[in-house]
CSV table of C-alpha atoms and ligand atoms in Angstrom, one decimal:
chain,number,residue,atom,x,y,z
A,1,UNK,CA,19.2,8.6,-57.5
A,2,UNK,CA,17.9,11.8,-57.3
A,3,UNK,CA,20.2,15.0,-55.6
A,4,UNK,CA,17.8,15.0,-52.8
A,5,UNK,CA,18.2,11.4,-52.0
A,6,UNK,CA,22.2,12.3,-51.3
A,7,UNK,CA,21.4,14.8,-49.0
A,8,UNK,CA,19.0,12.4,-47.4
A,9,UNK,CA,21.3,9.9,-47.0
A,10,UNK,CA,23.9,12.3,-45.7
A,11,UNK,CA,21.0,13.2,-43.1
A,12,UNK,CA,21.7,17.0,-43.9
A,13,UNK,CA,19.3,19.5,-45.6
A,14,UNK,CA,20.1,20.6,-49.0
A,15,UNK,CA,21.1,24.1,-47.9
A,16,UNK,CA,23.9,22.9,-45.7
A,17,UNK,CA,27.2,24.6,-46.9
A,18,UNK,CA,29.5,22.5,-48.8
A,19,UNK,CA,31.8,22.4,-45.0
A,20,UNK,CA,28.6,21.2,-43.6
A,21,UNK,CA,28.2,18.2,-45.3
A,22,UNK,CA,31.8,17.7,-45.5
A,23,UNK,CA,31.6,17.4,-41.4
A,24,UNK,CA,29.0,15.3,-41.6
A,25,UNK,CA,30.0,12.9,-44.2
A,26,UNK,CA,33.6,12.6,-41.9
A,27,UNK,CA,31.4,11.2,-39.0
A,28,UNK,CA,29.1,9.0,-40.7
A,29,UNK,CA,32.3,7.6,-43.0
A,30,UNK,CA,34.2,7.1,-39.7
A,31,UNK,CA,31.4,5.5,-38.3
A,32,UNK,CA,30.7,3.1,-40.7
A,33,UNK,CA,34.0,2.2,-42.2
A,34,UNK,CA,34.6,-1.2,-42.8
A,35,UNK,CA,37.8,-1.4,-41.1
A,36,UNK,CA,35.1,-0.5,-37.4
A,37,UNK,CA,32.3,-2.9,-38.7
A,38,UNK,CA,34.0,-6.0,-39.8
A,39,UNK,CA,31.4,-8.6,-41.0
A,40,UNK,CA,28.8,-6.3,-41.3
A,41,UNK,CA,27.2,-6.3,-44.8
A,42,UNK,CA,24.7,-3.9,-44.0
A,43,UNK,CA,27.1,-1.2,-42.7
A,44,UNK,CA,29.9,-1.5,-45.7
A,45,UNK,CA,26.4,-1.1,-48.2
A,46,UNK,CA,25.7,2.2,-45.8
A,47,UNK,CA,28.9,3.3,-45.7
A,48,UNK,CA,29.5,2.3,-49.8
A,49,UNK,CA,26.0,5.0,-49.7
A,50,UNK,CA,27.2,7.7,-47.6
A,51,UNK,CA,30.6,8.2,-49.9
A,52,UNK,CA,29.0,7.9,-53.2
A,53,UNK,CA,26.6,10.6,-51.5
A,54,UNK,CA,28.7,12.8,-50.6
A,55,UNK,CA,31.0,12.7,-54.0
A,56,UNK,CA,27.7,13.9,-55.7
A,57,UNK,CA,26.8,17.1,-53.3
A,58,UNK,CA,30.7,17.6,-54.0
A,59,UNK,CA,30.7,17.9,-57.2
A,60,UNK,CA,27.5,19.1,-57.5
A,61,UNK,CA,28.8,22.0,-55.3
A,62,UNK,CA,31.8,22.8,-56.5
A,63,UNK,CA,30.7,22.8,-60.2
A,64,UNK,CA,28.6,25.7,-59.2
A,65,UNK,CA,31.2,27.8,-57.5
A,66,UNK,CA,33.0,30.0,-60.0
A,67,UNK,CA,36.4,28.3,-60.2
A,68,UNK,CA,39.0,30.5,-59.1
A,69,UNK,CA,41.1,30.4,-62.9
A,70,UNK,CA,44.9,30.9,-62.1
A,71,UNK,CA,44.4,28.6,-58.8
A,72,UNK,CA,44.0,24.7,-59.2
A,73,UNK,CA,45.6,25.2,-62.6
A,74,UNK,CA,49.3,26.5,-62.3
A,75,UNK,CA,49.9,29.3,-63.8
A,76,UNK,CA,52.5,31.2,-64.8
A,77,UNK,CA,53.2,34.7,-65.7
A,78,UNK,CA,55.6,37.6,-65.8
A,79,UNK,CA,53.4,40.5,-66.1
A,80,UNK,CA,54.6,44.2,-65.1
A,81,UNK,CA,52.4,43.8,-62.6
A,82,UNK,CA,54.1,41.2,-60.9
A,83,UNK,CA,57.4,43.0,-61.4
A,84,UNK,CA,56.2,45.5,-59.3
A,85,UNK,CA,54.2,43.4,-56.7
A,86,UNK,CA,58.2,42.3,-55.9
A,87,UNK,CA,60.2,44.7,-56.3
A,88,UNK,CA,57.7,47.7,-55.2
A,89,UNK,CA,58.8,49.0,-59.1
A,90,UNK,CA,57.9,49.5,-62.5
A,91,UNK,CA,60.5,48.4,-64.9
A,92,UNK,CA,58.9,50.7,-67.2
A,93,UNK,CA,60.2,53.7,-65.3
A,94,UNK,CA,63.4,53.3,-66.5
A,95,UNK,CA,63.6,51.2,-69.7
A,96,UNK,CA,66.5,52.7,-71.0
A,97,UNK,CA,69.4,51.8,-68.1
A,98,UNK,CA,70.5,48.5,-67.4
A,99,UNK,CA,68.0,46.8,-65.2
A,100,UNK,CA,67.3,43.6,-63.9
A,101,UNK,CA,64.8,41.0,-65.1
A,102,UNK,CA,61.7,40.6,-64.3
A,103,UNK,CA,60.6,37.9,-61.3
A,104,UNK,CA,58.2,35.1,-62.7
A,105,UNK,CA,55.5,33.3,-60.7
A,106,UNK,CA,54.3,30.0,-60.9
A,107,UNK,CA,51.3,28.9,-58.3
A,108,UNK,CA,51.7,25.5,-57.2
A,109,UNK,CA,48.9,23.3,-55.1
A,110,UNK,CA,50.9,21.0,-53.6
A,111,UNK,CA,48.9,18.0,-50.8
A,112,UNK,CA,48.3,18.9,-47.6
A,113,UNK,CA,50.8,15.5,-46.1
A,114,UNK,CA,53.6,17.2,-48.5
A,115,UNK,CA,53.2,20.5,-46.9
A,116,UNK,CA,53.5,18.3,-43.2
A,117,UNK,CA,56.7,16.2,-43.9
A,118,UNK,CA,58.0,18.4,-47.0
A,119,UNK,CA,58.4,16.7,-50.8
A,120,UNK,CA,60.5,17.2,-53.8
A,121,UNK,CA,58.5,18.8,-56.2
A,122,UNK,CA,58.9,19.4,-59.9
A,123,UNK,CA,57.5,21.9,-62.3
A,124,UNK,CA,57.5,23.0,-66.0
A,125,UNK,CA,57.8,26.6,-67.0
A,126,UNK,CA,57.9,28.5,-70.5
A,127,UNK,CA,60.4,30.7,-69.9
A,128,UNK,CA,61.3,33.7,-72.9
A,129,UNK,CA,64.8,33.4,-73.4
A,130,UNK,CA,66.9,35.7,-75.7
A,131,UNK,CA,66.8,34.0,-78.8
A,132,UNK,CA,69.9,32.1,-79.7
A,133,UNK,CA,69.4,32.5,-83.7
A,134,UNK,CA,69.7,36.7,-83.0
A,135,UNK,CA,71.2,36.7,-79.4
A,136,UNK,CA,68.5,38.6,-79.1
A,137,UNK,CA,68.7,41.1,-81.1
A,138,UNK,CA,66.0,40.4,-83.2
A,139,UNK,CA,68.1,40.6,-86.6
A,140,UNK,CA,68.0,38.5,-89.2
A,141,UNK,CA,71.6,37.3,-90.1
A,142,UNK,CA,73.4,40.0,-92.0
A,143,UNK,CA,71.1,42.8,-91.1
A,144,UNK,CA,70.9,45.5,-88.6
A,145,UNK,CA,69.3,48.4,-87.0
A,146,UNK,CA,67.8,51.1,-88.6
A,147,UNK,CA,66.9,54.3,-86.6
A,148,UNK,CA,63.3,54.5,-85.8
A,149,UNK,CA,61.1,56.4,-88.1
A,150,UNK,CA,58.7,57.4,-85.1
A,151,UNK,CA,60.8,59.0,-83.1
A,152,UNK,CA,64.2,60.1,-85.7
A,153,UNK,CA,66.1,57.6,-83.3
A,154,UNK,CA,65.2,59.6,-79.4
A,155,UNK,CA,63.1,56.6,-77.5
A,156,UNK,CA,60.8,59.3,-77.0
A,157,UNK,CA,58.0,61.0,-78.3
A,158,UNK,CA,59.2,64.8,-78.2
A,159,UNK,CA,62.6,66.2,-77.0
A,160,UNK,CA,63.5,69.4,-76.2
A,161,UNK,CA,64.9,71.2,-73.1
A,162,UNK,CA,63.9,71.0,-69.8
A,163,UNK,CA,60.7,69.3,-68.6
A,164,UNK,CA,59.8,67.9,-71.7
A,165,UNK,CA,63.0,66.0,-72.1
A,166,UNK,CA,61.5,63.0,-70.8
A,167,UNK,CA,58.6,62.6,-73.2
A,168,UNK,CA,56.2,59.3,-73.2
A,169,UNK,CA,58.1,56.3,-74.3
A,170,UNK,CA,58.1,55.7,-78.4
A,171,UNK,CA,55.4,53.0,-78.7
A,172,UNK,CA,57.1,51.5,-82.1
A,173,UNK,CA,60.6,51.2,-80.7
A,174,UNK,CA,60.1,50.6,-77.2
A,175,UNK,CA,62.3,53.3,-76.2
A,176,UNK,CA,65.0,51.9,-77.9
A,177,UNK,CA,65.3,54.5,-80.5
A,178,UNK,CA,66.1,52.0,-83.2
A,179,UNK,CA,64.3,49.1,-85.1
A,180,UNK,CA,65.0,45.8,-86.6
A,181,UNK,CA,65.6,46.2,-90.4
A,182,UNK,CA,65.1,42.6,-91.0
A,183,UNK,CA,63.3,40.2,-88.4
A,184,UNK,CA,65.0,37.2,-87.3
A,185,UNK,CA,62.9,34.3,-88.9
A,186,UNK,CA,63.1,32.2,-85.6
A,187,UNK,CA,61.7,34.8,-83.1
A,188,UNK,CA,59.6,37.3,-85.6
A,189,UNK,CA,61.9,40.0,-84.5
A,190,UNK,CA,61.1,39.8,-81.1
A,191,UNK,CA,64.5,38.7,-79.7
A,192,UNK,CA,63.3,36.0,-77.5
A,193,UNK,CA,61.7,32.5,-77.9
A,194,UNK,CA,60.0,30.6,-75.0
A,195,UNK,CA,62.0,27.8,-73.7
A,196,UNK,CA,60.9,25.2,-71.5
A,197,UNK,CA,62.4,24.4,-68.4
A,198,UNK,CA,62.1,21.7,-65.6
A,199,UNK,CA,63.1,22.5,-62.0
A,200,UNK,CA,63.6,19.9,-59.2
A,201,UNK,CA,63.4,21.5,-55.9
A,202,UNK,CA,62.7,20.4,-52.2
A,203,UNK,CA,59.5,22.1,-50.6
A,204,UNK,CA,60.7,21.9,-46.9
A,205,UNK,CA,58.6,20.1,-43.8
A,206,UNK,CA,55.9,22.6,-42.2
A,207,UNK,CA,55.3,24.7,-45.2
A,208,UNK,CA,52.6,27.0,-44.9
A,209,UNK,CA,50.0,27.7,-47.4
A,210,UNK,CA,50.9,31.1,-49.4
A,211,UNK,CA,55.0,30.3,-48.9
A,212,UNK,CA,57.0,31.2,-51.7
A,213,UNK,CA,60.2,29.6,-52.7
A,214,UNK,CA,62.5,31.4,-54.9
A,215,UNK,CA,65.0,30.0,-57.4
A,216,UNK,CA,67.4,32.6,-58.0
A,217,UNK,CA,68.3,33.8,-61.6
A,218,UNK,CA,65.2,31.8,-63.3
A,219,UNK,CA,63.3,34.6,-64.1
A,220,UNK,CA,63.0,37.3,-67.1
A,221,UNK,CA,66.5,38.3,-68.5
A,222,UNK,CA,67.6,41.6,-67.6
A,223,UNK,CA,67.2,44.5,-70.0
A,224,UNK,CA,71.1,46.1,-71.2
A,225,UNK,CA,72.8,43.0,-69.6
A,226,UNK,CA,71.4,43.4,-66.4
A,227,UNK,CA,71.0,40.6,-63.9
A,228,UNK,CA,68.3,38.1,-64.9
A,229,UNK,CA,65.2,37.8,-62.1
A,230,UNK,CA,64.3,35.5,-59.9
A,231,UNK,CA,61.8,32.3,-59.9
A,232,UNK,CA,58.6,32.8,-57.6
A,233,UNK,CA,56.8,30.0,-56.5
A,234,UNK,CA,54.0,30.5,-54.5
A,235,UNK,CA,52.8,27.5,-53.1
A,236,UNK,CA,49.2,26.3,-52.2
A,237,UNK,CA,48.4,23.8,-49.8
A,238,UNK,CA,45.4,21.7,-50.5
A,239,UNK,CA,43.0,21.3,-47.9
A,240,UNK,CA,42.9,17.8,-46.3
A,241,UNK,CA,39.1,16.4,-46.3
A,242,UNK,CA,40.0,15.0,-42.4
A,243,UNK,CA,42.2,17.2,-41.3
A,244,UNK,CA,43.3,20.5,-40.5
A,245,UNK,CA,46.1,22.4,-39.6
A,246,UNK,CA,46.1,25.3,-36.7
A,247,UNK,CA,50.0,26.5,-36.3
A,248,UNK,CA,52.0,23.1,-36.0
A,249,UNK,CA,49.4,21.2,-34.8
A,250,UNK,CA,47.2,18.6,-36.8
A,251,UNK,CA,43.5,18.9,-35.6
A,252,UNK,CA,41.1,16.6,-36.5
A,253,UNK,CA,37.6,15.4,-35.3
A,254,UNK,CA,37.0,11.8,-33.8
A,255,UNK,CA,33.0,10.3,-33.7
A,256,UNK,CA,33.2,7.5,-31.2
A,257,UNK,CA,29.8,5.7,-31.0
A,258,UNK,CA,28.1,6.0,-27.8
A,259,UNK,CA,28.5,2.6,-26.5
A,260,UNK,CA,32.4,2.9,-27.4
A,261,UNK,CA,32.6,6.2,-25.1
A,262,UNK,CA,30.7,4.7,-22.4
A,263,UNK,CA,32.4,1.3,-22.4
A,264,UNK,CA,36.1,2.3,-23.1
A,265,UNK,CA,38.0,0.8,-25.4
A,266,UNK,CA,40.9,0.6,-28.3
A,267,UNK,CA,39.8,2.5,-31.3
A,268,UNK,CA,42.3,3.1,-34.7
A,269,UNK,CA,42.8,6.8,-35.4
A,270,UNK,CA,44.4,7.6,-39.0
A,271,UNK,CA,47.4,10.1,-39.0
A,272,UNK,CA,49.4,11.0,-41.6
A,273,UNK,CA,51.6,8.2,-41.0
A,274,UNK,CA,48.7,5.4,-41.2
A,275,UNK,CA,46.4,4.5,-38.1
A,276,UNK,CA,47.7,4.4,-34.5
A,277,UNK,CA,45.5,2.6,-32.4
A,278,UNK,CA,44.3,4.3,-29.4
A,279,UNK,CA,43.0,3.5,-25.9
A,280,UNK,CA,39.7,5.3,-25.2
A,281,UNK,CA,39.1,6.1,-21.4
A,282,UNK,CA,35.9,4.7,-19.8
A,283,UNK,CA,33.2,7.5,-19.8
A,284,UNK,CA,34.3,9.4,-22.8
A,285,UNK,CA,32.6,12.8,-23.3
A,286,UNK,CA,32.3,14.6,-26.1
A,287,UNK,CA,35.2,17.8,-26.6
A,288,UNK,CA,37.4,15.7,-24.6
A,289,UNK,CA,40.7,15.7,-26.7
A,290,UNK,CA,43.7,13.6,-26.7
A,291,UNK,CA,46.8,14.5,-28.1
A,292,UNK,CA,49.3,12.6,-30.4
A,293,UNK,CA,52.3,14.0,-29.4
A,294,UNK,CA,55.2,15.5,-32.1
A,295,UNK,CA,53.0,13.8,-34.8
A,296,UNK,CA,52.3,17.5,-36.2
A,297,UNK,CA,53.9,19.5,-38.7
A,298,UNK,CA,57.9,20.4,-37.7
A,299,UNK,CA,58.3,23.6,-39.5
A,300,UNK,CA,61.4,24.9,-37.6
A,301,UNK,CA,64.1,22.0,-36.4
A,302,UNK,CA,65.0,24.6,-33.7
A,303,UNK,CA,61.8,23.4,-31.8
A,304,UNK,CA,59.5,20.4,-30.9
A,305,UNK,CA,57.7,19.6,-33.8
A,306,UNK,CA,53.4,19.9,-33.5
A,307,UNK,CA,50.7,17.3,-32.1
A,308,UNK,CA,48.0,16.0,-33.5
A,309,UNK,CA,44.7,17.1,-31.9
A,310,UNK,CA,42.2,14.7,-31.5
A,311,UNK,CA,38.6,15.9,-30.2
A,312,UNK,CA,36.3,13.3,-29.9
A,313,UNK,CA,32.7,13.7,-30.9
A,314,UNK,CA,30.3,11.0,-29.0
A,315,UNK,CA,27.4,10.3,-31.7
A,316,UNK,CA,24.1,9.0,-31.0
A,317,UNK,CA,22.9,6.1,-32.3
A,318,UNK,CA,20.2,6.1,-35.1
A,319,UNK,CA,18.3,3.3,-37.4
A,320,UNK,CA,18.2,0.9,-34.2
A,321,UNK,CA,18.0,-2.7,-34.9
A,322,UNK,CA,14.9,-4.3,-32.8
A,323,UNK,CA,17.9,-5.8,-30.9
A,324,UNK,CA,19.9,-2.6,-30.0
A,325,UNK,CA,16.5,-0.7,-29.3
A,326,UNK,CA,15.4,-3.3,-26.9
A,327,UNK,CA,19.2,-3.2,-24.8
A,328,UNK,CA,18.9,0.6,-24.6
A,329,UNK,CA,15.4,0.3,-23.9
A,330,UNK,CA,16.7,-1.9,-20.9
A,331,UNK,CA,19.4,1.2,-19.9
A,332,UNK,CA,16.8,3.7,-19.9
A,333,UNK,CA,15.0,1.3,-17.3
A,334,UNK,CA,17.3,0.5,-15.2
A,335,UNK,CA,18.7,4.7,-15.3
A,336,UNK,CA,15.2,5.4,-14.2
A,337,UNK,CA,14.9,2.9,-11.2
A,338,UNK,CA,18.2,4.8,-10.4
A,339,UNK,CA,17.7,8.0,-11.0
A,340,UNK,CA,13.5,8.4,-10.6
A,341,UNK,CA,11.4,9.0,-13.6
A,342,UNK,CA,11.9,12.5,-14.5
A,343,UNK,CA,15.9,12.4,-13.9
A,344,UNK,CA,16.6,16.0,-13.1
A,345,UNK,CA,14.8,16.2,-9.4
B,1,LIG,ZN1,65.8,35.7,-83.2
B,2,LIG,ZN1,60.9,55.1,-81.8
C-alpha cells in the first residue's frame, strides 16, 4: 500500500499537519470502533484500515522531524551550565572556598493518565561519587601531593599585588595548586567514579508538564566538604492521542453520527478510568458539550478536582449503503414537503 493510499483512506490530503490527521483519524476510529458497530464485518475491516493508516502517516511523519535528542530519551547531566541555570551561579567563580555541589538533571516523560492520578516512578542515574579507593583524593595508596609545576603551587596563573592577584585559574591543577604524584588506579586520578543509583519517588496527582521534583542531597558532591547538590527532575508529560489537558480539566472531542445526534441515545465515552456510558439528548448539535464532572486532574486537594470536557462533533455520513441512501433520500423528501423545495424562503 502506497503512502498516498493512507492518506486516502484517512480522507485527508497529504499536506495535512501531523495534528490534522491525528484529528481526523480520532473521528473516523471513534466512529468505526468495534465496540459502536458490533456485527459489522465491514466496519471492523474499515476501522482495522483507518489505524493501520494512520500508524504509517505517524511514523512516516515523525521520522522526518528532527528528533529533539535529550527529550524522549532521559538524559542526564551536570554541566556548569546547569549549575548556574539553578543557582543563578558559576561554581567556577569561586573554586577555591568550600562550595556546594552541583544540581543534576534528569528529563523524565512520564504518560499523560500518570501525570492525571500521579504514579510512583523510578529512575537510574550515573552519579560521580568521590572514589572510595582515594576518598577522593585521587592518590594512589602511599602517595601524595606534589606542588604543581604550572603554577609553583598558587591555583593561578600569575600573582602579584593588587589587581592581578586573582589571575585565570591554573588549567593543570584546577586551581588547586597541587597535583596527584601517583594516580589512583581505580579512578585515573580523578577522585571520583560514577556510581549508579535507583530512586523510587511519588510523582504527585495533577502534575504539569515541565514540573520539577527535587531530591535533596542527590546531586554532585560539594567541593572542600561543602554540602552535596540537589536531584532535578524535570518531568515531561506525554501527549495523550485523545485527549488533552487545559488547567484541570480533561478536554476531548466526541463524533456522534448523525442519526445518533438526531435520534438521542446512550453512547460509551472513554475516560481515564474506562468508558462511562452516556445519555445523548434528542437533537444533538455539534459544539454542544457535556461535562464529566470531578473526572479531571486534582492537582491541589485544597479544591474540587477538574471535569472532563466533552464537545461533541456531529459527522456526516459518507460511503452510503443503497439502503441508508434510499432512508435519507426519504428525509430529504419528506423535509421538503415540509419546508418547500428551496428550504431557506
Ligand atoms: Zn581513586
Ligand atoms: Zn597549577
Amino acid at each position: 500500500m502506497s503512502a498516498l493510499d493512507h492518506y486516502r483512506i484517512l480522507g485527508v490530503s497529504p499536506r495535512s499537519s501531523l495534528e490534522e490527521v491525528r484529528r481526523r483519524y480520532r473521528v473516523l476510529a471513534m466512529q468505526y470502533h468495534p465496540d459502536r458497530n458490533p456485527d459489522d464485518p465491514e466496519a471492523a475491516a474499515y476501522f482495522r484500515q483507518v489505524v493501520e493508516a494512520f500508524e504509517a502517516i505517524q511514523s512516516a511523519k515523525t521520522r522526518k522531524r528532527p528528533a529533539p535528542q535529550n527529550y524522549r530519551r532521559p538524559r542526564f547531566t551536570d554541566r556548569e551550565g546547569l549549575f548556574e541555570e539553578f543557582f543563578g551561579i558559576s561554581r567556577a567563580s569561586s573554586p577555591l572556598q568550600r562550595s556546594v555541589g552541583a544540581n543534576f538533571r534528569y528529563d523524565l516523560e512520564i504518560p499523560f493518565a500518570g501525570a492525571i492520578r500521579g504514579m510512583v516512578a523510578e529512575i537510574r542515574v550515573d552519579r560521580p561519587l568521590d572514589c572510595q579507593h582515594c576518598r577522593g583524593t585521587g592518590l594512589a595508596a602511599g602517595s601524595g601531593y606534589q606542588p604543581c609545576p604550572d603554577c609553583q603551587g598558587r591555583g593561578r596563573r600569575f600573582g602579584g599585588p593588587g589587581l592581578l592577584r586573582y589571575g585565570p585559574l591554573c588549567s593543570r591543577c584546577g586551581g588547586r595548586g597541587k597535583i596527584v604524584s601517583r594516580a589512583c588506579q581505580h579512578c585515573c586520578g580523578a577522585g571520583c567514579q560514577p556510581v549508579t543509583r535507583e530512586y523510587r519517588f511519588r510523582i504527585p496527582p495533577g502534575t504539569e508538564d515541565g514540573a520539577r521534583l527535587r531530591i535533596n542531597g542527590e546531586g554532585g558532591e560539594g567541593f572542600q566538604n561543602g554540602p552535596p547538590g540537589n536531584l532535578e527532575i524535570v518531568i515531561h508529560v506525554a501527549p495523550h492521542d485523545f485527549f488533552t489537558r487545559v488547567g484541570n480539566d480533561i478536554h476531548c472531542r466526541i463524533p456522534v453520527s448523525f442519526a445518533e445526534a438526531a435520534l438521542g441515545g446512550t453512547i460509551r465515552i472513554p475516560t481515564l478510568e474506562g468508558y462511562q456510558t452516556f445519555h445523548l439528548p434528542q437533537g444533538t448539535q455539534t459544539g454542544w458539550v457535556f461535562r464529566f464532572p470531578g473526572v479531571g486532574a486534582n492537582g491541589d486537594p485544597h479544591q474540587p478536582p477538574g471535569d472532563q470536557v466533552n464537545e461533541v462533533v456531529v459527522t456526516t455520513p459518507q460511503n452510503l449503503s443503497p439502503e441508508q441512501r434510499a432512508l435519507l433520500e426519504e428525509l430529504a423528501r419528506l423535509e421538503r414537503d415540509q419546508f418547500g423545495e428551496a428550504g431557506y424562503e
